[in-house]
mmCIF file of C-alpha atoms in Angstrom:
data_model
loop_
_atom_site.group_PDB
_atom_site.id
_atom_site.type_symbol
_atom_site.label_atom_id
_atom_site.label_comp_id
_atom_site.label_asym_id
_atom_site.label_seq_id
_atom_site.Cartn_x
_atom_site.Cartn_y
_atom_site.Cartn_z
ATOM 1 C CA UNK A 17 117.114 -55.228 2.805
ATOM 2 C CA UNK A 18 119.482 -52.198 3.096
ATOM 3 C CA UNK A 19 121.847 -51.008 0.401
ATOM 4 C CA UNK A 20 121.551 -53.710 -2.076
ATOM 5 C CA UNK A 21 121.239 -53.607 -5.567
ATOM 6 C CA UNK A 22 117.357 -55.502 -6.838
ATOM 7 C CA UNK A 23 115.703 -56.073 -9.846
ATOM 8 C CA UNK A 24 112.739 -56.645 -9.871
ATOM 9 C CA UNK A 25 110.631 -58.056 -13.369
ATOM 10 C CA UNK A 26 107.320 -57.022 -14.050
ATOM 11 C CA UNK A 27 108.381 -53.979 -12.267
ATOM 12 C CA UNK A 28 105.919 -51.662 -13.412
ATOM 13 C CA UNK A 29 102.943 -54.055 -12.406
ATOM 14 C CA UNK A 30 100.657 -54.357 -9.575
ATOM 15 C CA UNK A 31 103.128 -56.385 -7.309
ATOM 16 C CA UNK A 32 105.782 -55.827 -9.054
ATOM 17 C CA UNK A 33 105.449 -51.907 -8.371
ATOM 18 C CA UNK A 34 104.370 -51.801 -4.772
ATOM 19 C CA UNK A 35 107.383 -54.054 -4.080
ATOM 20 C CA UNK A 36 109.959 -51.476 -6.212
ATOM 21 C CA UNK A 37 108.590 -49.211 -4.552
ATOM 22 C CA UNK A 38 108.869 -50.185 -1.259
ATOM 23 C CA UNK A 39 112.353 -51.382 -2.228
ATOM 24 C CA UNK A 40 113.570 -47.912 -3.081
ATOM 25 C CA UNK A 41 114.078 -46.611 0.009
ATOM 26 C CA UNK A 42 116.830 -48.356 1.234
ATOM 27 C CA UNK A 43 117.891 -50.090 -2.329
ATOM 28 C CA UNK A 44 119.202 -49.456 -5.824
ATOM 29 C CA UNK A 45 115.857 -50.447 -7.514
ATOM 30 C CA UNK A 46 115.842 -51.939 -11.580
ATOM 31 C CA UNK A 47 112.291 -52.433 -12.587
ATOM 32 C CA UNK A 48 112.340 -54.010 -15.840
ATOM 33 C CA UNK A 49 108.651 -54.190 -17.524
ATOM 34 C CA UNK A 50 107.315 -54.566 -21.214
ATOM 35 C CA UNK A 51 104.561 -52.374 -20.721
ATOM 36 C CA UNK A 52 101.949 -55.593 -21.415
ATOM 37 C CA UNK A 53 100.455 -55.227 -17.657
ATOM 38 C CA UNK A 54 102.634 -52.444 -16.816
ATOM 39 C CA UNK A 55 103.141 -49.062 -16.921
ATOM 40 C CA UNK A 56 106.107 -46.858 -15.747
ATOM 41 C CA UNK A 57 103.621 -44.311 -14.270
ATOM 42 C CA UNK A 58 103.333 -46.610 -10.768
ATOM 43 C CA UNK A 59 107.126 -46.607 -10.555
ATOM 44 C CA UNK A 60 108.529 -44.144 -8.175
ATOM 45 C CA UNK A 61 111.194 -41.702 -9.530
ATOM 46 C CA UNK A 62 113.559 -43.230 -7.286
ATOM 47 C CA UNK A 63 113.479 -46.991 -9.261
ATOM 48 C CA UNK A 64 115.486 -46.951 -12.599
ATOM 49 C CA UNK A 65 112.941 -48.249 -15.178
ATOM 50 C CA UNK A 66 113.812 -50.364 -17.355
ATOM 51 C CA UNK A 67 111.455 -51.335 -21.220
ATOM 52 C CA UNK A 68 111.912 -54.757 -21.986
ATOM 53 C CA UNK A 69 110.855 -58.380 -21.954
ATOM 54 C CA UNK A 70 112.377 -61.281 -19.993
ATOM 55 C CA UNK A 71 112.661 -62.828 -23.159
ATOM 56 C CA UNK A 72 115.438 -59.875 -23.913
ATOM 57 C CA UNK A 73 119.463 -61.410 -24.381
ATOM 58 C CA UNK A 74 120.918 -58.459 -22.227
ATOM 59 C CA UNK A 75 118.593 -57.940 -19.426
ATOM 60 C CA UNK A 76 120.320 -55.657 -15.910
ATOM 61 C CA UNK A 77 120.539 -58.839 -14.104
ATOM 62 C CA UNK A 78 124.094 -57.361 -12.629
ATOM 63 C CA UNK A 79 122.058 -57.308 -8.596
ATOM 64 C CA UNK A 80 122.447 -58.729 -6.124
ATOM 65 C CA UNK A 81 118.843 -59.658 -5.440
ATOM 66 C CA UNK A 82 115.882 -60.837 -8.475
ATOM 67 C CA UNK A 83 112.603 -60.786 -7.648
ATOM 68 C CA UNK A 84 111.052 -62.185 -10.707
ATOM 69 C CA UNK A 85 107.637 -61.560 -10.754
ATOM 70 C CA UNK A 86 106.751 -60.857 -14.576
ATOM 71 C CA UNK A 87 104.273 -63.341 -16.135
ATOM 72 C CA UNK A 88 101.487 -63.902 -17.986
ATOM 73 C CA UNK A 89 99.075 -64.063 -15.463
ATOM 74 C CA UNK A 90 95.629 -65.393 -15.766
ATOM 75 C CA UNK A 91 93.694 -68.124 -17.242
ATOM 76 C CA UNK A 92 92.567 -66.454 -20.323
ATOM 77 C CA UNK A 93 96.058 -65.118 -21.307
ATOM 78 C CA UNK A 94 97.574 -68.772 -21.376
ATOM 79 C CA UNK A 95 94.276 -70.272 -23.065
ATOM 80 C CA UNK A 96 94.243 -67.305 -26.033
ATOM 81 C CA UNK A 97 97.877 -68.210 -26.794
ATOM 82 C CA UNK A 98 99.292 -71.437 -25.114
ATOM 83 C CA UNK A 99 102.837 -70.243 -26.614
ATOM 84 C CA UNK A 100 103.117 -67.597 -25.892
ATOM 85 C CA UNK A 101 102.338 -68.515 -22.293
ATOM 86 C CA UNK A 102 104.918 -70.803 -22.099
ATOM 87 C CA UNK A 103 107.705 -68.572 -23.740
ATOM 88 C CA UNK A 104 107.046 -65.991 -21.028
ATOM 89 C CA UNK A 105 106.311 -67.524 -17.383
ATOM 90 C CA UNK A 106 108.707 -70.785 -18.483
ATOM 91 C CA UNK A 107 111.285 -69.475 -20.569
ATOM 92 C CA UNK A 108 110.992 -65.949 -19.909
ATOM 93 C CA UNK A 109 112.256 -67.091 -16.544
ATOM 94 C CA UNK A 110 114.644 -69.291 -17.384
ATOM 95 C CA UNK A 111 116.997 -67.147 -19.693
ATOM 96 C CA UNK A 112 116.449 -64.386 -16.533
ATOM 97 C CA UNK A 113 117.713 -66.181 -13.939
ATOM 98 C CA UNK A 114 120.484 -67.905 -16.438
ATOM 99 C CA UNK A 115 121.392 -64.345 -16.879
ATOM 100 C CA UNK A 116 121.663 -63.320 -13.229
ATOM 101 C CA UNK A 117 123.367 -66.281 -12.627
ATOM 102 C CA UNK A 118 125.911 -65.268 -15.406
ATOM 103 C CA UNK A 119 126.270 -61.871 -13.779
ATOM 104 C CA UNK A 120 127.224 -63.500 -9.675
ATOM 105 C CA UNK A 121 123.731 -63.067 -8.290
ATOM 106 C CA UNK A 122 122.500 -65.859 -6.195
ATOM 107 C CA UNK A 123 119.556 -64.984 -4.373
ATOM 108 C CA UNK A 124 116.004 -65.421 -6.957
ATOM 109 C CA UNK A 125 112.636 -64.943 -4.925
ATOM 110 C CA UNK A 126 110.046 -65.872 -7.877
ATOM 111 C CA UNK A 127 106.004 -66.092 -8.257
ATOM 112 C CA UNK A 128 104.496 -69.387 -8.172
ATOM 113 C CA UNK A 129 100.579 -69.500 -7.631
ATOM 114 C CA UNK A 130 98.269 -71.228 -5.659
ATOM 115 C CA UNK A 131 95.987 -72.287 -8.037
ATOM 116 C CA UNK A 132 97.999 -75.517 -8.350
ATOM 117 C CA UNK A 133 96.441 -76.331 -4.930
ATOM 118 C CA UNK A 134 92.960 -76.339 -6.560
ATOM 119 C CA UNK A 135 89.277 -76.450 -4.414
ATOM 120 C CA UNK A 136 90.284 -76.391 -0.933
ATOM 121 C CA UNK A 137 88.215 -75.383 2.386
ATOM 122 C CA UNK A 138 91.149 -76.455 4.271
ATOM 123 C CA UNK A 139 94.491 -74.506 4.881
ATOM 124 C CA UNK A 140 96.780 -75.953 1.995
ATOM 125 C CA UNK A 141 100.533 -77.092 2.987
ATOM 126 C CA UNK A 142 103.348 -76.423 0.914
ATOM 127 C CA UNK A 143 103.907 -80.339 0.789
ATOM 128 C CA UNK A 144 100.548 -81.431 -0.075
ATOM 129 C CA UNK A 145 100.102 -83.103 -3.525
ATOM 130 C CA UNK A 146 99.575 -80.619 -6.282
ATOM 131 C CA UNK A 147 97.377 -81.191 -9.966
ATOM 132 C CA UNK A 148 97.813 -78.983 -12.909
ATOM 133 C CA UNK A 149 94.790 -77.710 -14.970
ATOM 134 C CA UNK A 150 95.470 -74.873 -16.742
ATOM 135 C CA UNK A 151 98.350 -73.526 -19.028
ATOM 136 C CA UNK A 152 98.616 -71.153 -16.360
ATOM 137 C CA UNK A 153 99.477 -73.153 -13.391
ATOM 138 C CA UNK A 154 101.467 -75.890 -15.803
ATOM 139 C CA UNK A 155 104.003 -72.517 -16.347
ATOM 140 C CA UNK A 156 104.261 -71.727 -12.329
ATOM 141 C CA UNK A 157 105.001 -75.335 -11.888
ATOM 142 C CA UNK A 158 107.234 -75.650 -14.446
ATOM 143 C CA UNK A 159 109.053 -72.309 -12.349
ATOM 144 C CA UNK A 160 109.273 -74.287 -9.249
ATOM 145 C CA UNK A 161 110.943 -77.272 -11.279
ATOM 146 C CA UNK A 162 113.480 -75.101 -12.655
ATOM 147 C CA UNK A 163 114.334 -73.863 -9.396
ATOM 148 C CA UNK A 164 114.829 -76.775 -8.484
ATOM 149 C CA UNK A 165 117.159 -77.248 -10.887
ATOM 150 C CA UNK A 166 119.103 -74.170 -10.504
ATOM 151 C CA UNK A 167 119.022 -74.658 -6.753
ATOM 152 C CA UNK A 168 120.539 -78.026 -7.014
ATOM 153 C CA UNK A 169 123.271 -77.420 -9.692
ATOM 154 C CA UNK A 170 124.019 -73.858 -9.005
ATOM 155 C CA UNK A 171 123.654 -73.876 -5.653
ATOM 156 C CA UNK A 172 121.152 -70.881 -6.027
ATOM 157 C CA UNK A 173 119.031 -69.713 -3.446
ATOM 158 C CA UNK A 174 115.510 -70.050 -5.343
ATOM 159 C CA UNK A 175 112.176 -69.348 -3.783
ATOM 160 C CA UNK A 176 108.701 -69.437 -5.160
ATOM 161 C CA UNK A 177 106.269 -67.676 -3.696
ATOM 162 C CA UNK A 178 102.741 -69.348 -3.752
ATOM 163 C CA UNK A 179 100.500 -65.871 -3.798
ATOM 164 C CA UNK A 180 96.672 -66.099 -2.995
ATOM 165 C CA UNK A 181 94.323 -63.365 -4.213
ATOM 166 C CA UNK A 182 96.575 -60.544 -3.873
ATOM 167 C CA UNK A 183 94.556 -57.565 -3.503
ATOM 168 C CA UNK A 184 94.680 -53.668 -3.187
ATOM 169 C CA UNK A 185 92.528 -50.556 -4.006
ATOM 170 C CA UNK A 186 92.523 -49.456 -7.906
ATOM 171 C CA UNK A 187 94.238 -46.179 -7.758
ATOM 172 C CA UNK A 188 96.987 -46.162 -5.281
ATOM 173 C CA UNK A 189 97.234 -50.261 -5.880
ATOM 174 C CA UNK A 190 98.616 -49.860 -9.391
ATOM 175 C CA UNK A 191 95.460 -51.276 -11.085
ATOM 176 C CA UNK A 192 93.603 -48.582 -12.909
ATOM 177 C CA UNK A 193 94.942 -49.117 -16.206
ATOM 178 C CA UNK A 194 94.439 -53.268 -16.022
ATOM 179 C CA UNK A 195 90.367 -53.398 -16.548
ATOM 180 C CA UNK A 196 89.291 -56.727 -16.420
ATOM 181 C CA UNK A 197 92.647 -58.194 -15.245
ATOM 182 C CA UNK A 198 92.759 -55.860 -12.057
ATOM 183 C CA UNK A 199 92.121 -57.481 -8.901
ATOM 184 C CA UNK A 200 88.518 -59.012 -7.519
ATOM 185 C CA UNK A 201 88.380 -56.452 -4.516
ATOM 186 C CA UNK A 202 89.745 -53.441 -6.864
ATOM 187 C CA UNK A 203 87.253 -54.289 -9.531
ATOM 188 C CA UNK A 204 84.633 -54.562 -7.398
ATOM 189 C CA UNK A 205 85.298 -51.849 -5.275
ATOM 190 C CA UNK A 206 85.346 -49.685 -8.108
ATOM 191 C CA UNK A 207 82.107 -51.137 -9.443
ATOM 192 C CA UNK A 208 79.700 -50.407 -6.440
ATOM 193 C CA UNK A 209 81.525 -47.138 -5.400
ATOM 194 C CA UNK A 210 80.332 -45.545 -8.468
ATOM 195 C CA UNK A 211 76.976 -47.414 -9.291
ATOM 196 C CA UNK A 212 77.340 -50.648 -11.296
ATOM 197 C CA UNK A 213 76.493 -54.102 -10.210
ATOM 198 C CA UNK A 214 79.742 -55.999 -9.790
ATOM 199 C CA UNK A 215 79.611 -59.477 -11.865
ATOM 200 C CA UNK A 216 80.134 -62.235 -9.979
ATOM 201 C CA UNK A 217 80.919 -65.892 -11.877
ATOM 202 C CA UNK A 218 78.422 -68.336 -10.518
ATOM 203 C CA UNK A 219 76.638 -68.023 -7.161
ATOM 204 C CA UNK A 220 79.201 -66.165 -5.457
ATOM 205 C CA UNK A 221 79.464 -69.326 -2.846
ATOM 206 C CA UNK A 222 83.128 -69.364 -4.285
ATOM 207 C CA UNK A 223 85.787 -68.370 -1.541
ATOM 208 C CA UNK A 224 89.467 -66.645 -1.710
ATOM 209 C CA UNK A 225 92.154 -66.370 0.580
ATOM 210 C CA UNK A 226 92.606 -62.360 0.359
ATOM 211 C CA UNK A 227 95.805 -61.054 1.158
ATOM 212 C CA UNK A 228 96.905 -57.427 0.583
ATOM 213 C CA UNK A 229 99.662 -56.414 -1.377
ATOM 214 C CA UNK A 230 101.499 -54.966 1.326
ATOM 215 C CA UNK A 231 102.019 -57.874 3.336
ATOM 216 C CA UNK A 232 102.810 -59.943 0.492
ATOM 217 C CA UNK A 233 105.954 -56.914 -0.215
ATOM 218 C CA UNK A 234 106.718 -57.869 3.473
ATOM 219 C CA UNK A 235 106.431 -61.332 2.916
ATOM 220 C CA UNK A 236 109.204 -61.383 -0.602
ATOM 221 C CA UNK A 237 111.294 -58.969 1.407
ATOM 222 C CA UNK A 238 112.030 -61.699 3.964
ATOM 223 C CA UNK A 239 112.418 -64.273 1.639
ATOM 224 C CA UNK A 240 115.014 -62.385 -0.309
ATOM 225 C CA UNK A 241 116.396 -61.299 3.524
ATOM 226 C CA UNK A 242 116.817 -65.596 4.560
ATOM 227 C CA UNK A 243 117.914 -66.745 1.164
ATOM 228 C CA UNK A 244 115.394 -68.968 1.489
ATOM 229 C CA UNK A 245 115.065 -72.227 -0.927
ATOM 230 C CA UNK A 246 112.532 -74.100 -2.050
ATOM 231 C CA UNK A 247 108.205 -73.214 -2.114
ATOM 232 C CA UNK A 248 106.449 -70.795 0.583
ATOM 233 C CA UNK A 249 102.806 -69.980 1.029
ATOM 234 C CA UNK A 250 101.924 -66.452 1.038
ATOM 235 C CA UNK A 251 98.155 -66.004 2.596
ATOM 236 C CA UNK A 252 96.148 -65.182 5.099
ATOM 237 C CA UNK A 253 95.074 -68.525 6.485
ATOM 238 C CA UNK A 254 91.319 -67.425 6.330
ATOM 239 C CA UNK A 255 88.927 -67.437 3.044
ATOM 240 C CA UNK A 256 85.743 -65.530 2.506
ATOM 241 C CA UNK A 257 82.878 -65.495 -0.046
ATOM 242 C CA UNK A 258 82.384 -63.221 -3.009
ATOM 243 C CA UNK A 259 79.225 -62.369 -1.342
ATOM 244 C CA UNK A 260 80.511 -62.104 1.527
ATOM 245 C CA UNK A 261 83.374 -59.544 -0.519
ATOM 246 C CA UNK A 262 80.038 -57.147 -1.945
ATOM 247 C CA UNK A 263 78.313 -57.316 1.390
ATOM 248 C CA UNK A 264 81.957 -55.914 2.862
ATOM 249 C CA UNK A 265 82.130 -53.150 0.017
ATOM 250 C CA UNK A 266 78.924 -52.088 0.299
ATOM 251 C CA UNK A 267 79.167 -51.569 4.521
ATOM 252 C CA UNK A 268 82.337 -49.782 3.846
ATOM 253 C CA UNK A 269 81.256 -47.827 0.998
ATOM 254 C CA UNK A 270 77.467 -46.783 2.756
ATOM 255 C CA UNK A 271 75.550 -48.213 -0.982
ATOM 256 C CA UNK A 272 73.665 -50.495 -1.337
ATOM 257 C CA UNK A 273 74.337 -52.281 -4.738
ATOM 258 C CA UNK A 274 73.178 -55.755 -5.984
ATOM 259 C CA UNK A 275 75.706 -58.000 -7.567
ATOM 260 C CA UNK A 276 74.670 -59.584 -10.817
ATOM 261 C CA UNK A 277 75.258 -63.200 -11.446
ATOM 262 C CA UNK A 278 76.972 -64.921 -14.874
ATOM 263 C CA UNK A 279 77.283 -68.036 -16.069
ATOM 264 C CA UNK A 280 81.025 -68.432 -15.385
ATOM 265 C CA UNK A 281 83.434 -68.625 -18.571
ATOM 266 C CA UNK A 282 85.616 -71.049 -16.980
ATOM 267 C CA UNK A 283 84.622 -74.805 -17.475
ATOM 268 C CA UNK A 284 84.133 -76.349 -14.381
ATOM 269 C CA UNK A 285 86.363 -78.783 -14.187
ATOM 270 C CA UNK A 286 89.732 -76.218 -13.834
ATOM 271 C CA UNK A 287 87.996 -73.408 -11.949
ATOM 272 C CA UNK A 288 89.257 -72.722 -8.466
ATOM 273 C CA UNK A 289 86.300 -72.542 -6.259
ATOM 274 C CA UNK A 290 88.215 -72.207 -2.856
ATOM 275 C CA UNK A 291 91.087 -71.288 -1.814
ATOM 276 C CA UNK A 292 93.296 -70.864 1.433
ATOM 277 C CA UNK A 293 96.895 -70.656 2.729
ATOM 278 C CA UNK A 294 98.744 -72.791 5.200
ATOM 279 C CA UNK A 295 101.639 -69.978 5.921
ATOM 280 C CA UNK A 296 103.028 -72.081 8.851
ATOM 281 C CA UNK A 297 106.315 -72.966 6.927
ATOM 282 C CA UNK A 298 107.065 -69.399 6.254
ATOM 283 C CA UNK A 299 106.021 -67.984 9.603
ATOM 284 C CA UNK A 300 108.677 -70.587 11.234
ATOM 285 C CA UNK A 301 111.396 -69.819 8.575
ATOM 286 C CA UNK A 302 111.161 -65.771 8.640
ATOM 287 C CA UNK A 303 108.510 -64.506 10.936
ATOM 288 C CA UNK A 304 106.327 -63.302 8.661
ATOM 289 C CA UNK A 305 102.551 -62.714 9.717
ATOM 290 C CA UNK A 306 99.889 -60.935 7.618
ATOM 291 C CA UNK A 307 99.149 -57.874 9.436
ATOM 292 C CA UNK A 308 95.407 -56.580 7.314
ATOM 293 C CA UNK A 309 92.853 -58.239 8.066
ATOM 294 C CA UNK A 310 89.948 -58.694 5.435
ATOM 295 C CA UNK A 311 87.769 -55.979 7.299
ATOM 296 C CA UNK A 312 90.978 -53.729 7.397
ATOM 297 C CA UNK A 313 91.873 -54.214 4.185
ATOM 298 C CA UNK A 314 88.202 -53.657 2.659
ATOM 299 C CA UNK A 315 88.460 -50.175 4.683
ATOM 300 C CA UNK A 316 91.712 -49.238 3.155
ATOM 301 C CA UNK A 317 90.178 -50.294 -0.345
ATOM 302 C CA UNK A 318 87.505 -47.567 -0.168
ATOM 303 C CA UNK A 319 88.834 -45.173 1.360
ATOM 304 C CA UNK A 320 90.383 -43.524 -1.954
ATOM 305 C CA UNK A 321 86.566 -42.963 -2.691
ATOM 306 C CA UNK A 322 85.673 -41.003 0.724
#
């Protein structure tokens, strides 16, 4: 992307930053954030920042590009207040992309999750038949039908981006302020480097498909670059243990701290235990390739604490 004008909700986020600020160099950047999981402070000066909610009536949706990426985002959130959920991820996205639509932009590259996937050991296909479980995953399905929707009527260019277990270090990935709701590697990076046993939910058999934040920025850049329509898979293709994850942190960090195990919070029946992309469909349509590997990425992770 060169010379356009973005916005980009949940702009003061973990994704939602890097991706602004990635943006900025060659863009006229919006980031438009409520401050729930934001925070201007990981905004470049470069971006205009924007306080507000999706939920506002007179949002800057005058771009030619949206990359809508503010939501409630975890189990918890959606289960504390199903409503609320719902108003934000469904409708929240809704009246912003109504809004852009209003104002001439065509081209929408959303979050969608892939949670909606559930247990899998196997690379999961865009196309593969999908279960909902959660409040969380009903709201990123209920994106991808409006898209379709929009798509269809509007003749939009829509695309949801399936994310899995985006990841980066705490500082310089725009986590710090997030606690609990920062990212697994962050959170336990952060953990060992100074001391305390990471918790782990379970036996820490449980697997994710890690991909760092940077090629997922590569990955929405395309999409936005293609107009591309429809759902895409952004992963890695490969899935490792939470042990597996401490053993990692603690080679790269030179400790040698002990994980302790929980009874995990979330009933069995709706907890992801495995997870891993099939990217195929948006390698063929843009190109795109992860380029960190786990190992790499674990490196890059601690090295703020060297």
């Amino acid at each position: 992307m060169n010379g356009e004008r973005v916005l980009v909700t949940g702009g003061g986020g973990f994704i939602g930053s890097n991706l602004a600020n990635h943006l900025a160099a060659d863009n006229d950047v919006v980031a438009l954030d409520d401050g729930y999981l934001g925070t201007p402070e990981n905004v470049d000066p470069s971006v205009e920042y924007v306080e507000g909610s999706v939920l506002d009536d007179d949002l800057p949706t005058d771009v030619d590009v949206v990359f809508h990426l503010a939501a409630l985002s975890s189990y918890a959130m959606h289960e504390e207040n199903p409503t609320k959920g719902a108003r934000v991820n469904v409708e929240g996205f809704v009246n912003v992309v109504e809004q852009a639509r209003e104002d001439g932009c065509d081209t929408v590259i959303y979050a969608s999750t892939s949670s909606i996937y559930g247990d899998r050991t196997e690379p999961s296909p865009e196309d593969m038949p999908v279960t909902v479980n959660t409040g969380y995953e009903a709201s990123k399905l209920a994106r991808e039908r409006y898209a379709e929707y929009f798509q269809n009527h509007y003749g939009l260019s829509m695309a949801g981006m399936r994310f899995f277990s985006v990841y980066q270090g705490m500082e310089e990935g725009a986590e710090s302020h997030k606690g609990d709701y920062a990212n697994l590697i962050a959170q336990f990076a952060d953990d060992i480097a100074n001391g305390r046993r990471p918790e782990i939910w379970g036996d820490g058999r449980q697997t994710r498909d890690f991909t760092h934040v940077d090629d997922i920025v590569r990955g929405l850049e395309l999409a936005a670059d293609h107009e591309l329509t429809g759902v895409y898979n952004l992963g890695t293709g490969e899935q490792y243990s939470l042990n597996t994850l401490v053993r990692e942190l603690n080679d790269a960090l030179g400790t040698d701290v002990e994980p302790v195990y929980e009874e995990n919070p979330i009933p069995d029946d709706v907890y992801v235990h495995d997870t891993m992309a099939d990217a195929s469909k948006m390698r063929e349509a843009t190109g795109w390739e992860p380029e960190i590997t786990f190992d790499e990425g674990v490196r890059l992770v601690c090295s703020q604490y060297e």
